């Protein structure tokens, strides 16, 4: 099953673990188009990477597409590329970001550790908006990732 954080606790994870969490949840979903993983704010916060000020506070909508014809992930076979579009909400402490532009830069830098072209990579990153939240002293960023994975054969 997935690598879900326990309710109420904070779990440190790398960006790769975050993507794997997304993939795990998608694999167990019944319908793939427009799968809602969890509403923003309902998941336990998680930090990625562990030394980063970025905290993912919730996943939004997820969309699935693939470059080859086929059904769900189980029917893709091997040597196929799959792609996910993930919306997420990120919280960045004001002390760690130099305004909205700095907040967006931190997010893009964390995502840049997984370039496209490998077995698992982030094809594109976009930050839709970043706004200061005076109540918590953080910038809240609404971002979107396009994650690609090249599905390879698993030896039994």
CSV table of C-alpha atoms in Angstrom, one decimal:
chain,number,residue,atom,x,y,z
A,1,UNK,CA,0.0,0.0,0.0
A,2,UNK,CA,1.0,3.6,0.2
A,3,UNK,CA,3.6,5.3,2.3
A,4,UNK,CA,1.0,7.5,4.1
A,5,UNK,CA,2.1,9.7,7.0
A,6,UNK,CA,0.4,8.8,10.3
A,7,UNK,CA,-2.4,11.2,11.2
A,8,UNK,CA,-1.3,14.2,13.3
A,9,UNK,CA,2.4,13.6,12.9
A,10,UNK,CA,5.1,15.1,10.6
A,11,UNK,CA,7.1,12.7,8.4
A,12,UNK,CA,10.3,13.7,6.7
A,13,UNK,CA,10.6,12.4,3.1
A,14,UNK,CA,12.6,13.1,0.1
A,15,UNK,CA,10.9,14.3,-3.1
A,16,UNK,CA,11.4,10.9,-4.6
A,17,UNK,CA,9.5,9.3,-1.7
A,18,UNK,CA,6.8,11.9,-2.2
A,19,UNK,CA,6.5,11.0,-5.8
A,20,UNK,CA,6.4,7.3,-4.9
A,21,UNK,CA,3.6,8.0,-2.5
A,22,UNK,CA,1.7,9.6,-5.3
A,23,UNK,CA,2.3,6.6,-7.6
A,24,UNK,CA,1.3,4.1,-4.9
A,25,UNK,CA,-2.0,5.8,-4.3
A,26,UNK,CA,-2.7,6.1,-8.0
A,27,UNK,CA,-2.0,2.4,-8.6
A,28,UNK,CA,-4.7,1.4,-6.0
A,29,UNK,CA,-7.3,3.9,-7.4
A,30,UNK,CA,-10.3,2.5,-9.3
A,31,UNK,CA,-10.5,5.3,-11.8
A,32,UNK,CA,-7.4,7.1,-13.2
A,33,UNK,CA,-8.8,10.3,-14.7
A,34,UNK,CA,-9.0,13.2,-12.3
A,35,UNK,CA,-8.3,11.0,-9.2
A,36,UNK,CA,-8.6,13.0,-6.0
A,37,UNK,CA,-5.8,11.9,-3.7
A,38,UNK,CA,-6.7,14.1,-0.7
A,39,UNK,CA,-7.9,17.6,-0.2
A,40,UNK,CA,-5.4,20.3,0.7
A,41,UNK,CA,-4.8,20.3,4.4
A,42,UNK,CA,-6.2,16.8,5.1
A,43,UNK,CA,-2.9,15.0,4.9
A,44,UNK,CA,-0.3,15.1,7.6
A,45,UNK,CA,2.4,17.6,6.7
A,46,UNK,CA,5.6,16.3,5.3
A,47,UNK,CA,9.0,17.9,4.6
A,48,UNK,CA,11.0,17.3,1.4
A,49,UNK,CA,13.9,17.0,1.3
A,50,UNK,CA,14.5,16.7,5.1
A,51,UNK,CA,16.7,19.7,5.3
A,52,UNK,CA,14.3,21.8,3.2
A,53,UNK,CA,12.0,24.5,4.6
A,54,UNK,CA,9.3,23.3,2.1
A,55,UNK,CA,6.4,21.5,3.7
A,56,UNK,CA,3.8,19.8,1.6
A,57,UNK,CA,0.5,20.4,3.4
A,58,UNK,CA,-1.8,18.6,1.0
A,59,UNK,CA,-2.2,17.1,-2.4
A,60,UNK,CA,-4.9,18.2,-4.7
A,61,UNK,CA,-6.2,16.8,-7.9
A,62,UNK,CA,-4.2,14.3,-9.9
A,63,UNK,CA,-4.5,13.5,-13.6
A,64,UNK,CA,-3.0,10.5,-15.4
A,65,UNK,CA,-1.9,10.1,-19.0
A,66,UNK,CA,0.3,7.7,-20.8
A,67,UNK,CA,2.3,7.8,-24.1
A,68,UNK,CA,1.1,4.3,-25.2
A,69,UNK,CA,-2.4,2.8,-25.6
A,70,UNK,CA,-3.6,0.7,-22.8
A,71,UNK,CA,-5.7,0.5,-19.7
A,72,UNK,CA,-4.6,1.1,-16.1
A,73,UNK,CA,-1.1,0.8,-14.7
A,74,UNK,CA,-1.4,-2.9,-14.4
A,75,UNK,CA,-2.1,-3.3,-18.1
A,76,UNK,CA,0.7,-1.0,-19.3
A,77,UNK,CA,3.3,-3.7,-19.5
A,78,UNK,CA,7.0,-2.7,-19.5
A,79,UNK,CA,9.0,-0.2,-21.5
A,80,UNK,CA,6.1,2.3,-21.4
A,81,UNK,CA,6.2,5.8,-20.1
A,82,UNK,CA,3.5,7.1,-17.8
A,83,UNK,CA,2.9,10.7,-16.7
A,84,UNK,CA,1.1,12.2,-13.7
A,85,UNK,CA,0.0,15.8,-13.2
A,86,UNK,CA,-0.1,16.7,-9.5
A,87,UNK,CA,-1.4,19.8,-7.8
A,88,UNK,CA,-0.1,20.5,-4.3
A,89,UNK,CA,-0.1,23.1,-1.7
A,90,UNK,CA,3.3,24.1,-0.1
A,91,UNK,CA,4.0,26.1,3.0
A,92,UNK,CA,7.3,28.0,3.2
A,93,UNK,CA,8.3,29.9,6.4
A,94,UNK,CA,8.8,33.6,5.6
A,95,UNK,CA,12.3,33.4,7.2
A,96,UNK,CA,13.4,30.9,4.6
A,97,UNK,CA,12.1,32.7,1.5
A,98,UNK,CA,12.9,36.0,0.0
A,99,UNK,CA,9.4,37.1,-0.8
A,100,UNK,CA,7.1,35.3,-3.3
A,101,UNK,CA,9.9,34.9,-5.9
A,102,UNK,CA,12.1,33.2,-3.3
A,103,UNK,CA,9.4,30.9,-2.3
A,104,UNK,CA,8.9,29.8,-5.9
A,105,UNK,CA,12.6,29.4,-6.4
A,106,UNK,CA,12.9,27.0,-3.4
A,107,UNK,CA,10.1,24.9,-4.7
A,108,UNK,CA,11.7,24.7,-8.2
A,109,UNK,CA,15.1,23.9,-6.8
A,110,UNK,CA,13.8,21.0,-4.7
A,111,UNK,CA,12.0,19.6,-7.8
A,112,UNK,CA,15.1,20.1,-9.9
A,113,UNK,CA,16.8,17.2,-8.1
A,114,UNK,CA,14.7,14.8,-10.2
A,115,UNK,CA,15.2,15.8,-13.9
A,116,UNK,CA,13.2,14.0,-16.6
A,117,UNK,CA,14.8,11.3,-18.7
A,118,UNK,CA,15.5,8.8,-16.0
A,119,UNK,CA,13.3,6.1,-14.6
A,120,UNK,CA,11.5,8.7,-12.5
A,121,UNK,CA,11.6,12.4,-13.1
A,122,UNK,CA,9.8,15.7,-12.9
A,123,UNK,CA,9.1,16.9,-16.4
A,124,UNK,CA,7.8,20.3,-15.5
A,125,UNK,CA,7.1,22.5,-12.5
A,126,UNK,CA,4.9,25.5,-12.3
A,127,UNK,CA,3.9,27.6,-9.4
A,128,UNK,CA,0.4,29.0,-9.9
A,129,UNK,CA,0.6,31.5,-7.0
A,130,UNK,CA,2.4,32.2,-3.8
A,131,UNK,CA,0.8,34.4,-1.2
A,132,UNK,CA,1.9,35.5,2.3
A,133,UNK,CA,-0.3,34.1,5.2
A,134,UNK,CA,0.0,36.5,8.1
A,135,UNK,CA,-1.7,34.1,10.5
A,136,UNK,CA,1.1,31.4,10.2
A,137,UNK,CA,3.9,33.6,9.0
A,138,UNK,CA,4.4,31.5,5.9
A,139,UNK,CA,4.1,31.8,2.2
A,140,UNK,CA,1.5,29.4,0.8
A,141,UNK,CA,2.4,28.3,-2.7
A,142,UNK,CA,0.0,26.4,-5.0
A,143,UNK,CA,2.1,24.4,-7.4
A,144,UNK,CA,1.8,21.9,-10.1
A,145,UNK,CA,4.2,19.1,-11.1
A,146,UNK,CA,4.2,16.9,-14.1
A,147,UNK,CA,5.9,13.6,-13.0
A,148,UNK,CA,7.0,11.1,-15.5
A,149,UNK,CA,8.0,7.5,-14.9
A,150,UNK,CA,9.4,4.9,-17.3
A,151,UNK,CA,7.8,1.6,-16.3
A,152,UNK,CA,10.4,-1.2,-16.4
A,153,UNK,CA,10.0,-4.9,-15.8
A,154,UNK,CA,10.1,-6.1,-12.2
A,155,UNK,CA,12.0,-9.4,-11.7
A,156,UNK,CA,10.2,-11.9,-9.5
